[in-house]
Each structure stands twice: as structure tokens, then as C-alpha cells.
Short mmCIF file of C-alpha atoms and ligand atoms in Angstrom, two decimals:
data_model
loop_
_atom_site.label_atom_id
_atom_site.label_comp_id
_atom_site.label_asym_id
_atom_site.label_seq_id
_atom_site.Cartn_x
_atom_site.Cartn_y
_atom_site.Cartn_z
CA UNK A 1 -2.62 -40.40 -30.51
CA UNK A 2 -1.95 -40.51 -33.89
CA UNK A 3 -3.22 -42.49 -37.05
CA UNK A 4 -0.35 -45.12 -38.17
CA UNK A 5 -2.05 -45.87 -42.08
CA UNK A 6 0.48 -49.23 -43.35
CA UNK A 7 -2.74 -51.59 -42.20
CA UNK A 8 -4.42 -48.73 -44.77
CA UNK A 9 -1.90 -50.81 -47.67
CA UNK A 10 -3.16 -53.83 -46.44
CA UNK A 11 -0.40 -54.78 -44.02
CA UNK A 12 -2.34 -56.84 -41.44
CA UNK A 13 -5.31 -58.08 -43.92
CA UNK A 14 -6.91 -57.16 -46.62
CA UNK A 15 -9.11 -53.96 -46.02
CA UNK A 16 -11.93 -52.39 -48.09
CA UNK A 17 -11.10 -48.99 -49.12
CA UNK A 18 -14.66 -47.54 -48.84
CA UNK A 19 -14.04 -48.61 -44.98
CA UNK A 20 -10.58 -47.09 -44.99
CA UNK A 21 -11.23 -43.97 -46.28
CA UNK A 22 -14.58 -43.90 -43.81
CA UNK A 23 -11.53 -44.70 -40.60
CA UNK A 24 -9.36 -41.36 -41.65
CA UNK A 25 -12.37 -39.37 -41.33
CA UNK A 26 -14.15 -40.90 -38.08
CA UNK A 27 -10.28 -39.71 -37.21
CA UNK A 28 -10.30 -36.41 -37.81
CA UNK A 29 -13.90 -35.59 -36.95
CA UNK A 30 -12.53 -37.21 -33.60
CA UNK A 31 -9.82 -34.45 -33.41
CA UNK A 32 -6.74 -36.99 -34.44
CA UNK A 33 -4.68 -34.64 -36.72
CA UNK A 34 -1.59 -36.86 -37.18
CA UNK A 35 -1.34 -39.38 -39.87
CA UNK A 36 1.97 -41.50 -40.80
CA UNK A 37 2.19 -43.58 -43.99
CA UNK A 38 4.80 -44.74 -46.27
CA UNK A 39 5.35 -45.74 -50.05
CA UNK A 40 6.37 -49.23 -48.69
CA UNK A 41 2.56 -49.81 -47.04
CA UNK A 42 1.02 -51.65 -49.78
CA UNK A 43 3.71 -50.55 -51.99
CA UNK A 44 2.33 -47.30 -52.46
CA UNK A 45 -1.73 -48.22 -51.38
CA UNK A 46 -1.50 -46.66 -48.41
CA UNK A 47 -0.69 -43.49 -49.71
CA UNK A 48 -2.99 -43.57 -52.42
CA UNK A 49 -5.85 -44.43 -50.09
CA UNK A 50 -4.43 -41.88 -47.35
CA UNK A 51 -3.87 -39.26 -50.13
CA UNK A 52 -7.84 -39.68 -50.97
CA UNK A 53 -9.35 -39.58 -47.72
CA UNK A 54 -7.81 -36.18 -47.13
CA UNK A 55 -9.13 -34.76 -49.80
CA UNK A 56 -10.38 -31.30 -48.85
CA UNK A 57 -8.89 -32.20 -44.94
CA UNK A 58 -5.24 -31.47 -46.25
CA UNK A 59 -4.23 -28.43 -44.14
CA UNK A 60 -6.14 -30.04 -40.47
CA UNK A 61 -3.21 -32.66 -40.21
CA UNK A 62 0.03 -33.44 -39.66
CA UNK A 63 1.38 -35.82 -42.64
CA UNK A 64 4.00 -38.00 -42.27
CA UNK A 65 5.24 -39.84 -45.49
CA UNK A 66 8.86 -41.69 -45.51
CA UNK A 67 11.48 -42.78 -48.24
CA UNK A 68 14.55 -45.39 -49.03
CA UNK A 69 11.86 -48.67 -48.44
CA UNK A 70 10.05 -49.88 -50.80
CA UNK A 71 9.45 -53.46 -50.63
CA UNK A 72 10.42 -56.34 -48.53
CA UNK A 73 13.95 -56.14 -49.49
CA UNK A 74 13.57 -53.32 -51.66
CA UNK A 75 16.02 -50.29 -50.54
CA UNK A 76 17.26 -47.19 -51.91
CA UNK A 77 18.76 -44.20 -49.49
CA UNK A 78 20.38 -42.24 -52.53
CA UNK A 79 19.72 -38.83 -52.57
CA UNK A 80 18.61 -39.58 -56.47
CA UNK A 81 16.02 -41.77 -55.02
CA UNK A 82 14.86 -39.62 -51.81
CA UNK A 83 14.57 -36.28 -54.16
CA UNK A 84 12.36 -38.35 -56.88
CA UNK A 85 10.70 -40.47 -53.74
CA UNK A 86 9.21 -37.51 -52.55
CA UNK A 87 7.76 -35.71 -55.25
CA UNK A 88 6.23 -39.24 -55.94
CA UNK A 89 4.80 -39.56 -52.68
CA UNK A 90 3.65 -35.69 -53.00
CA UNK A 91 1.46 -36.77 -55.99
CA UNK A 92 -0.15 -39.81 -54.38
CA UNK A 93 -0.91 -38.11 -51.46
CA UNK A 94 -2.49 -35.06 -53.29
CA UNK A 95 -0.49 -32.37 -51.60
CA UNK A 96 2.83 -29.99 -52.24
CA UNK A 97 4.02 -30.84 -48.74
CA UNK A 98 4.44 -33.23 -46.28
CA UNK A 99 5.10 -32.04 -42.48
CA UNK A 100 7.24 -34.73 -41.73
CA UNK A 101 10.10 -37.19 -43.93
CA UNK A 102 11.06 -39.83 -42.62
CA UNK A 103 14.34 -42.21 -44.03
CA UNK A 104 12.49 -45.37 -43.13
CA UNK A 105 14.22 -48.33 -41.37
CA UNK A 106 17.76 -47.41 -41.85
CA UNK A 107 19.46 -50.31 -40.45
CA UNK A 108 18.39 -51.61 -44.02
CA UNK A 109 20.78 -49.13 -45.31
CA UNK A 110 24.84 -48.33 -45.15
CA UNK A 111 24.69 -45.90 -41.99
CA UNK A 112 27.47 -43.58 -43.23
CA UNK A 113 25.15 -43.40 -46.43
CA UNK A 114 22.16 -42.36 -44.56
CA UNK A 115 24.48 -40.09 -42.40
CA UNK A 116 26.61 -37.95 -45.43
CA UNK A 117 23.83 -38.80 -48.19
CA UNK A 118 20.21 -39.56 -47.10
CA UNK A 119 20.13 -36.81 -44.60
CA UNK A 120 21.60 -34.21 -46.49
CA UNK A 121 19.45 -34.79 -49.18
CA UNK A 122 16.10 -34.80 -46.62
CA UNK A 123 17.70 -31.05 -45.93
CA UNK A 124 17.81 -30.28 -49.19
CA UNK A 125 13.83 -31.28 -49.39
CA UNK A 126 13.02 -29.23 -46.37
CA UNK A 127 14.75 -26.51 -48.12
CA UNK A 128 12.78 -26.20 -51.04
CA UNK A 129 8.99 -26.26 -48.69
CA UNK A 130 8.61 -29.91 -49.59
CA UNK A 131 8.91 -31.26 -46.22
CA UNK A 132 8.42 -29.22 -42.73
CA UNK A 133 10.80 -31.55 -40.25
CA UNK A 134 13.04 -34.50 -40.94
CA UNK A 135 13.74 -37.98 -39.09
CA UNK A 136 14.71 -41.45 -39.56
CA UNK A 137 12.57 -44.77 -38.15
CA UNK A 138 13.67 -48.39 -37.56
CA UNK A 139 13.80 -51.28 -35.14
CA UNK A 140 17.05 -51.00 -33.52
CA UNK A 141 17.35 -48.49 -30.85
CA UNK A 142 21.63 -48.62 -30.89
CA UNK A 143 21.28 -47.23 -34.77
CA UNK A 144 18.68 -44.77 -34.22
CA UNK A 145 20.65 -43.16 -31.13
CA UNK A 146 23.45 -43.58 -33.52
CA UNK A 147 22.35 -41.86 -36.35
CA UNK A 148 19.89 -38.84 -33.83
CA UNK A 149 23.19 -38.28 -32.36
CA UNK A 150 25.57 -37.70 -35.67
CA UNK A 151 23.00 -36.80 -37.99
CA UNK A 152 21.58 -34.20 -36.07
CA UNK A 153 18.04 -34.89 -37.51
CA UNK A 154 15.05 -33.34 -35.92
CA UNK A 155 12.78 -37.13 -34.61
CA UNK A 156 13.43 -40.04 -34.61
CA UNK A 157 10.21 -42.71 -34.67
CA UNK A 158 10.94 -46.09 -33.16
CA UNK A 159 8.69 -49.10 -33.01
CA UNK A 160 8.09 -52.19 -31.20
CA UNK A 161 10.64 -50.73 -28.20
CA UNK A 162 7.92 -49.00 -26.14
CA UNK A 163 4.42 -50.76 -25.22
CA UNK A 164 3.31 -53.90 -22.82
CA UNK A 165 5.59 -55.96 -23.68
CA UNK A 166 8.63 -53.70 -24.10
CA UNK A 167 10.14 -50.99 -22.57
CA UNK A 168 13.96 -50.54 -23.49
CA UNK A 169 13.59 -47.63 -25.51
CA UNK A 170 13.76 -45.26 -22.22
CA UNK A 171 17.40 -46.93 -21.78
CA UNK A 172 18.79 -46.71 -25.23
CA UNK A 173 17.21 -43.87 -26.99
CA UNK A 174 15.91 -41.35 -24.81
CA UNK A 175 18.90 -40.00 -23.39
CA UNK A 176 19.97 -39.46 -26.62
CA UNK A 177 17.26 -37.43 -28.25
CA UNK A 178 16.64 -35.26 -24.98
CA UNK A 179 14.32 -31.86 -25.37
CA UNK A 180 15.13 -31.14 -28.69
CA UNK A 181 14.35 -33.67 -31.10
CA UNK A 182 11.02 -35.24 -31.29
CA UNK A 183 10.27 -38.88 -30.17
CA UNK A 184 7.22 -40.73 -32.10
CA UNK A 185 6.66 -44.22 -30.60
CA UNK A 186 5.02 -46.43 -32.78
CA UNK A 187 3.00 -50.07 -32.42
CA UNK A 188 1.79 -50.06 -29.17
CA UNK A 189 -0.27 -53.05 -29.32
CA UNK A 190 3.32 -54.59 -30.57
CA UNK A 191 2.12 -55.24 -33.89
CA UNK A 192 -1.40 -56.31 -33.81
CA UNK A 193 0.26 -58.51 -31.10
CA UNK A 194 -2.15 -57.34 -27.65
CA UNK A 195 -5.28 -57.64 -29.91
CA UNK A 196 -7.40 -60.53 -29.96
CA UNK A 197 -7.00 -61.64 -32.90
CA UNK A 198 -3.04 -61.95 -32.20
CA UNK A 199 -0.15 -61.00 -34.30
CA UNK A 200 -0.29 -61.39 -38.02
CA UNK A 201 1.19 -64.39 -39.50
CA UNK A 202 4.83 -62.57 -40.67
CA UNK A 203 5.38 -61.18 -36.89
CA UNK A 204 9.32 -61.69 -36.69
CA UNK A 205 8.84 -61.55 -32.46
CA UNK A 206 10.34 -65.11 -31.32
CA UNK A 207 7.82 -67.46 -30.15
CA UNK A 208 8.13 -66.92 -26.39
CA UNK A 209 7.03 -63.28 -27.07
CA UNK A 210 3.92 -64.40 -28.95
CA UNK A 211 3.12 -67.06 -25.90
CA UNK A 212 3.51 -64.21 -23.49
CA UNK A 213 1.01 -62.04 -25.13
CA UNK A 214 -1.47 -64.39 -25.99
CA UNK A 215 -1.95 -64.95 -21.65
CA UNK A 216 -1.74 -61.03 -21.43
CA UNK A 217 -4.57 -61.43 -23.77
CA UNK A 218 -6.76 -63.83 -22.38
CA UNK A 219 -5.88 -62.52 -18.50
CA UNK A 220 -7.49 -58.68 -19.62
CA UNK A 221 -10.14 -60.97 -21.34
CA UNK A 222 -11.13 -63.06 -18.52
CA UNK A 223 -11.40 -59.14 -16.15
CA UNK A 224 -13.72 -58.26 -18.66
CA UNK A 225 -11.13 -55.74 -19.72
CA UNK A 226 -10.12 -54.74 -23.71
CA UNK A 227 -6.47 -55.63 -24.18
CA UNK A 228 -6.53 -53.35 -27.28
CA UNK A 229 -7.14 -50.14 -24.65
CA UNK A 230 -5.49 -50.86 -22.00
CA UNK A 231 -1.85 -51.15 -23.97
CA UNK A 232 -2.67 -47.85 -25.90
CA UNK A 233 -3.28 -46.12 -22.56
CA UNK A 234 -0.19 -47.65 -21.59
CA UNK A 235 1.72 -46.34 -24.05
CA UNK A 236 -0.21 -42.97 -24.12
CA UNK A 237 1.15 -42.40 -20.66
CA UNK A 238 4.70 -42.87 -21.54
CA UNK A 239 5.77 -38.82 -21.41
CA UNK A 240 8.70 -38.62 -23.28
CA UNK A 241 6.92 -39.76 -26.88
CA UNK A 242 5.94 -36.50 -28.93
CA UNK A 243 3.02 -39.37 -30.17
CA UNK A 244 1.93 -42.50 -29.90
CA UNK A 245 1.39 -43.88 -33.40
CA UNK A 246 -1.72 -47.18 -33.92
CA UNK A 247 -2.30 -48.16 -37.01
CA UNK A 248 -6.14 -48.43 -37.83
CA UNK A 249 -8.04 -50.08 -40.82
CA UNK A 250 -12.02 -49.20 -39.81
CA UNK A 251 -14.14 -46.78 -37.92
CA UNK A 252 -14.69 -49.47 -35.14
CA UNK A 253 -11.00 -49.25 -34.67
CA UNK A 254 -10.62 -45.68 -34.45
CA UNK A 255 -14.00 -45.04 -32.23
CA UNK A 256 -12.40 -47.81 -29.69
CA UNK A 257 -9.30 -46.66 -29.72
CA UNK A 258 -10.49 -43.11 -28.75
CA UNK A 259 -11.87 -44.53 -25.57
CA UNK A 260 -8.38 -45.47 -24.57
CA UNK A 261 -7.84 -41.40 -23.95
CA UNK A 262 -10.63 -41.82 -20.96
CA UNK A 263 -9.54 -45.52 -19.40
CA UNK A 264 -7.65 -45.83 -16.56
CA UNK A 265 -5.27 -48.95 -15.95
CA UNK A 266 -5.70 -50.80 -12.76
CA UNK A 267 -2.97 -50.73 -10.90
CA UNK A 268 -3.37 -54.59 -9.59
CA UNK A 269 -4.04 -55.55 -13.60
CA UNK A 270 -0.94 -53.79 -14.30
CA UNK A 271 1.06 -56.03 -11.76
CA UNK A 272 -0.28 -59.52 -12.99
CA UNK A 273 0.62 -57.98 -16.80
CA UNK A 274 4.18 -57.65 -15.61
CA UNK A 275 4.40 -60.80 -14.14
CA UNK A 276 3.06 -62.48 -17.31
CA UNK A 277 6.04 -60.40 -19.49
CA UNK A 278 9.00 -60.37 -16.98
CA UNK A 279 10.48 -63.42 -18.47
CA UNK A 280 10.36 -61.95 -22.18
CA UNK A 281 10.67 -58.05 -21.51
CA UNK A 282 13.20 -56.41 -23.49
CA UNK A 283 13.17 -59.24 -25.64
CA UNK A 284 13.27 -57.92 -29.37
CA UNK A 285 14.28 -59.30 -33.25
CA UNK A 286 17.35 -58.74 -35.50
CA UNK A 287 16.39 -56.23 -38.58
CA UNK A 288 18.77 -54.94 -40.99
CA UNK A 289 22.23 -55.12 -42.44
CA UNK A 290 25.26 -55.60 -40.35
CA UNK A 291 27.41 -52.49 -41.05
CA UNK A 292 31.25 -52.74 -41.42
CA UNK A 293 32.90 -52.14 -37.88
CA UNK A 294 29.44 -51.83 -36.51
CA UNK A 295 29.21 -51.88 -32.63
CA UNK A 296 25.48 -53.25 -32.65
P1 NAD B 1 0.12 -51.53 -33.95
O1 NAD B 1 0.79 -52.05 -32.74
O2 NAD B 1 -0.42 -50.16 -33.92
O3 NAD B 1 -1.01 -52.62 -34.35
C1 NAD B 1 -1.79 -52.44 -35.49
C2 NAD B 1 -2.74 -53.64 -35.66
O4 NAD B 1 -3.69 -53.65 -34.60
C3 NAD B 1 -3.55 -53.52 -36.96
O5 NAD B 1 -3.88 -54.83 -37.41
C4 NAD B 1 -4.80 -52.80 -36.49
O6 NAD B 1 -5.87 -53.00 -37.40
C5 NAD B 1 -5.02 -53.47 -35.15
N1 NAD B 1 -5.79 -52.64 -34.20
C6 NAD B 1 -5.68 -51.32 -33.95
N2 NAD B 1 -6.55 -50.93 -33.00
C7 NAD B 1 -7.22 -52.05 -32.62
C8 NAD B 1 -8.25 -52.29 -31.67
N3 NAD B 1 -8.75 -51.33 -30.90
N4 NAD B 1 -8.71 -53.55 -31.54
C9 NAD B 1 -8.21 -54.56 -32.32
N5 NAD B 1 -7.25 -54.40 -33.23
C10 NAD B 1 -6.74 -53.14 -33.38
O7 NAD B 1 1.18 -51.71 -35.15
P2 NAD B 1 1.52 -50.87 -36.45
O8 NAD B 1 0.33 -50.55 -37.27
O9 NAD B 1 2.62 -51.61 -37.11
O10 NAD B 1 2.17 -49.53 -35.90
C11 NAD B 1 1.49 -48.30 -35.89
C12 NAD B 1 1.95 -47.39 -37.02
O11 NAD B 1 3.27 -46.90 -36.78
C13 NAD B 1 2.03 -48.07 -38.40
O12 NAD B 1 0.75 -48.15 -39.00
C14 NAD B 1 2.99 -47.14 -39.09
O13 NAD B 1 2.30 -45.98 -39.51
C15 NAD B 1 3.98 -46.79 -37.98
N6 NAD B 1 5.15 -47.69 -37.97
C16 NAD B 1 6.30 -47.27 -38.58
C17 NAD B 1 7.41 -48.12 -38.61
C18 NAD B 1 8.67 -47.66 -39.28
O14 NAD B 1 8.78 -46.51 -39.68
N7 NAD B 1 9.66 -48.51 -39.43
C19 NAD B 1 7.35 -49.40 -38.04
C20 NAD B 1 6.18 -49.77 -37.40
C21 NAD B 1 5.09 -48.90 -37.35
#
């Protein structure tokens, strides 16, 4: 299980960074040692806050920072931009490496850029000790398999394509990264979705996908059962992910979510879950550009 930090930049709400900072080390004292931010959480918040927490905690985790997003609509996959992203993000997060670089959500970006320019230019970074392994992240699986497969980069993290209410990213993307390149799957509760208090007001998921949630909701509610653990178990059982990735804001969080490693799904719960989610499973959201003579 590892530590997804954007709610750190205040993605979901608002959070007090005494109570942040207090979340990444509940974490680590817990024994989670993987952390993934961005410069695009909280337009570079997260990172500051994340950067601070490990103070003195540095060389116990595995740090995952990304580049090419930095805003909304804000996008930049040059190499110019990765090489100068990086030793930005280095200084925010108070280190001279990160273990992991990440091209984040390149369906934002022109796909034979990312291919002969972005990931080239990662290389490059890994080269000079500035970054231990190299991937790309984004919402649709057809781009990532696209870009795992041609690019030849070492993981891939995908989001939103794995969890409760999803499960297409065994059809699409696993063949395609087999053994030897890593699989992080991120947002198991579907974006703050299979929480009670329900997806965030800028969830893109259509409508039906937000009714369907809300009764998977208030069905694990009604057993007495936390919605909350029960999808992160679900998701931690999934085999072929390297991690699962929740983000977390407060201790509360983390010390919950740690009970998902010890709670075991009933079987009969399961069922009822499925039949709540069979008329919207699968069911995802555009993202990104349309690339010329794109297949997807
Ligand atoms: P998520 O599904 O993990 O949901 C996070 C939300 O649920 C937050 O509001 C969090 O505070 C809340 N939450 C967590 N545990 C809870 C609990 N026990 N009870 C109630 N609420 C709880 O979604 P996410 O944060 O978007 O995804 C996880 C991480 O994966 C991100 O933080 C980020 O690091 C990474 N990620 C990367 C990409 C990308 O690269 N494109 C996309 C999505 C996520």
C-alpha cells in the first residue's frame, strides 16, 4: 500500500499542513515506504509539504515525483521542461533523487512527443542519478499500453481502471506490461468516490457511476461494514499491481486504512457489490487530446 500525497496539495479539500505532515509520518512509523506526488498537486504544495515531512526519513522510502502537468490545462513534455522540472521538484522535495519519474497523464500530450522526446529525456535523468526508474501515468489504458509497449519504459501507473467499480485494466493493460515492467494502480476508492463523504465536486465519472457508488456506499453502511476498507482490500488483492496507491490527508486516514491489510471481504457482500455495479462496470471518462491518426 502506498501513500498517494495530491489530497497533500489540497486536491479533495483543504487540509492543514501540521495534520499532513503528522499523516506521512503515522505512514512510515506504520512501515508504508512508498510515497507518490507531483508538481501539479497543489501546483507544487504537495511536494513542498511531502518534501518537509521527510525530512530526516529521506533514504526509508520510495519517492515518486512526476513531470509535463502542471495545472489544469497546463502541459509541457519537452525535454527543456522535464530536465528543469526535475531539478525543481528535487529542491522542493529536499532530496538529490527521486526513485521513480513519472511523465504524468500523457494523453494530455502529442504521443510521438512523449515517445522520441519525453522519454528520452527521462533516460537522460536516470542517467545522471537523478531518478532510479522511469514511467508514464494517465487515464486511458489504450495510450498507456501504447506508449509501455513502444517506449519501452520501466511502469506504467494507471488510475481509476482497477477498484470496485472498475476492472478493465486486466484486459487492456496487463498483457502488455507482463513480468517486466512495473504496474502501480492508483485510486482505489475511485477518487474519494467509495468514501462516505462521496466524490469531490470536479469528479469527471458520469452520473450513473456516482449513483452506483453512492448504494455501494450505503449497502456496506447498512452491514455495519467501512466502504473505505473493504475497496482498498479489494484492490490490495489484485496481484498483478507492483502497489496500490490511496491518497491520504490525516493520521485517521492512514491508521484506517492500515486495517484494510487485516480485513477480509465477505464473499456474499462481494456478490450484492457486483450486482449494484454490473450496469456501470467498465464504464470510464474521456481525458486528453485526440492524437492525429489515433486509434483510441
Ligand atoms: P483515492 O481513490 O485514493 O481517494 C482519495 C480520497 O479518499 C481522498 O479524499 C482521501 O482523503 C480519501 N480517503 C482515503 N482514505 C480514506 C478513508 N479510509 N476513509 C475516508 N476517506 C478516505 O484517489 P486519489 O488520491 O486520486 O489516488 C491515489 C493517489 O494515486 C493520488 O493521491 C496520486 O498520488 C496517485 N494518482 C496519480 C494519477 C496520475 O498520475 N495521473 C491519477 C490519480 C491518482
Amino acid at each position: 500500500m502506498g501513500f498517494g500525497a495530491a489530497p497533500l496539495g489540497g486536491a479533495y479539500e483543504p487540509i492543514d499542513p501540521v495534520e499532513a505532515a503528522s499523516a506521512v509520518r503515522a505512514a512510515i512509523d506504520h512501515g508504508i515506504n512508498f510515497f507518490d506526488t507531483s508538481p501539479y498537486y497543489g501546483e507544487t504544495l504537495s511536494e513542498t509539504r511531502l518534501g518537509d515531512a521527510l525530512l530526516g526519513t529521506r533514504d526509508k522510502v520510495i519517492l515518486c515525483t512526476k513531470c509535463g502537468r502542471y495545472g489544469l490545462d497546463s502541459f509541457d513534455f519537452s525535454a527543456a521542461r522535464v530536465a528543469s522540472s526535475i531539478d525543481e521538484s528535487l529542491k522542493r522535495l529536499r532530496t538529490d533523487h527521486v526513485d521513480l519519474l513519472i511523465a504524468h497523464d500523457i494523453e494530455f500530450g502529442d504521443r510521438e512527443q512523449v515517445l522520441t522526446e519525453t522519454i528520452p529525456a527521462l533516460r537522460r535523468i536516470q542517467e545522471a542519478g537523478k531518478a532510479r526508474f522511469i514511467g508514464v501515468s494517465g487515464l486511458p489504458l489504450a495510450v498507456l499500453a501504447d506508449v509501455a509497449r513502444r517506449g519501452q519504459v520501466d511502469f506504467v501507473l494507471s488510475y481509476c481502471h482497477y477498484n470496485l467499480m472498475i476492472e478493465d485494466l486486466d484486459q487492456v493493460l496487463r498483457p502488455v506490461t507482463g513480468n517486466n515492467v512495473g504496474l502501480i494502480n492508483a485510486s482505489p476508492l475511485h477518487m474519494g468516490m467509495l468514501t462516505l463523504a462521496g466524490p469531490p465536486a470536479w469528479h469527471p465519472a458520469p452520473e450513473d457511476v456516482k449513483q452506483a457508488a453512492a448504494r455501494v456506499v450505503q449497502l456496506c453502511e447498512s452491514r455495519g461494514v467501512d466502504v473505505a476498507t473493504l475497496a482498498l482490500r479489494f484492490c490490495l488483492d489484485y496481484p498483478y499491481a507492483s502497489s496500490t496507491l490511496v491518497g491520504m490527508s490525516n493520521r485517521a486516514q492512514v491508521e484506517r486504512n492500515l486495517k484494510a491489510l487485516e480485513f477480509i471481504i465477505d464473499p456474499d457482500l462481494l456478490a450484492e457489490i457486483g450486482q449494484i455495479t454490473a450496469p456501470v462496470k467498465d464504464k470510464t471518462w474521456p481525458s486528453g487530446v485526440r492524437q492525429k491518426n489515433a486509434q483510441d
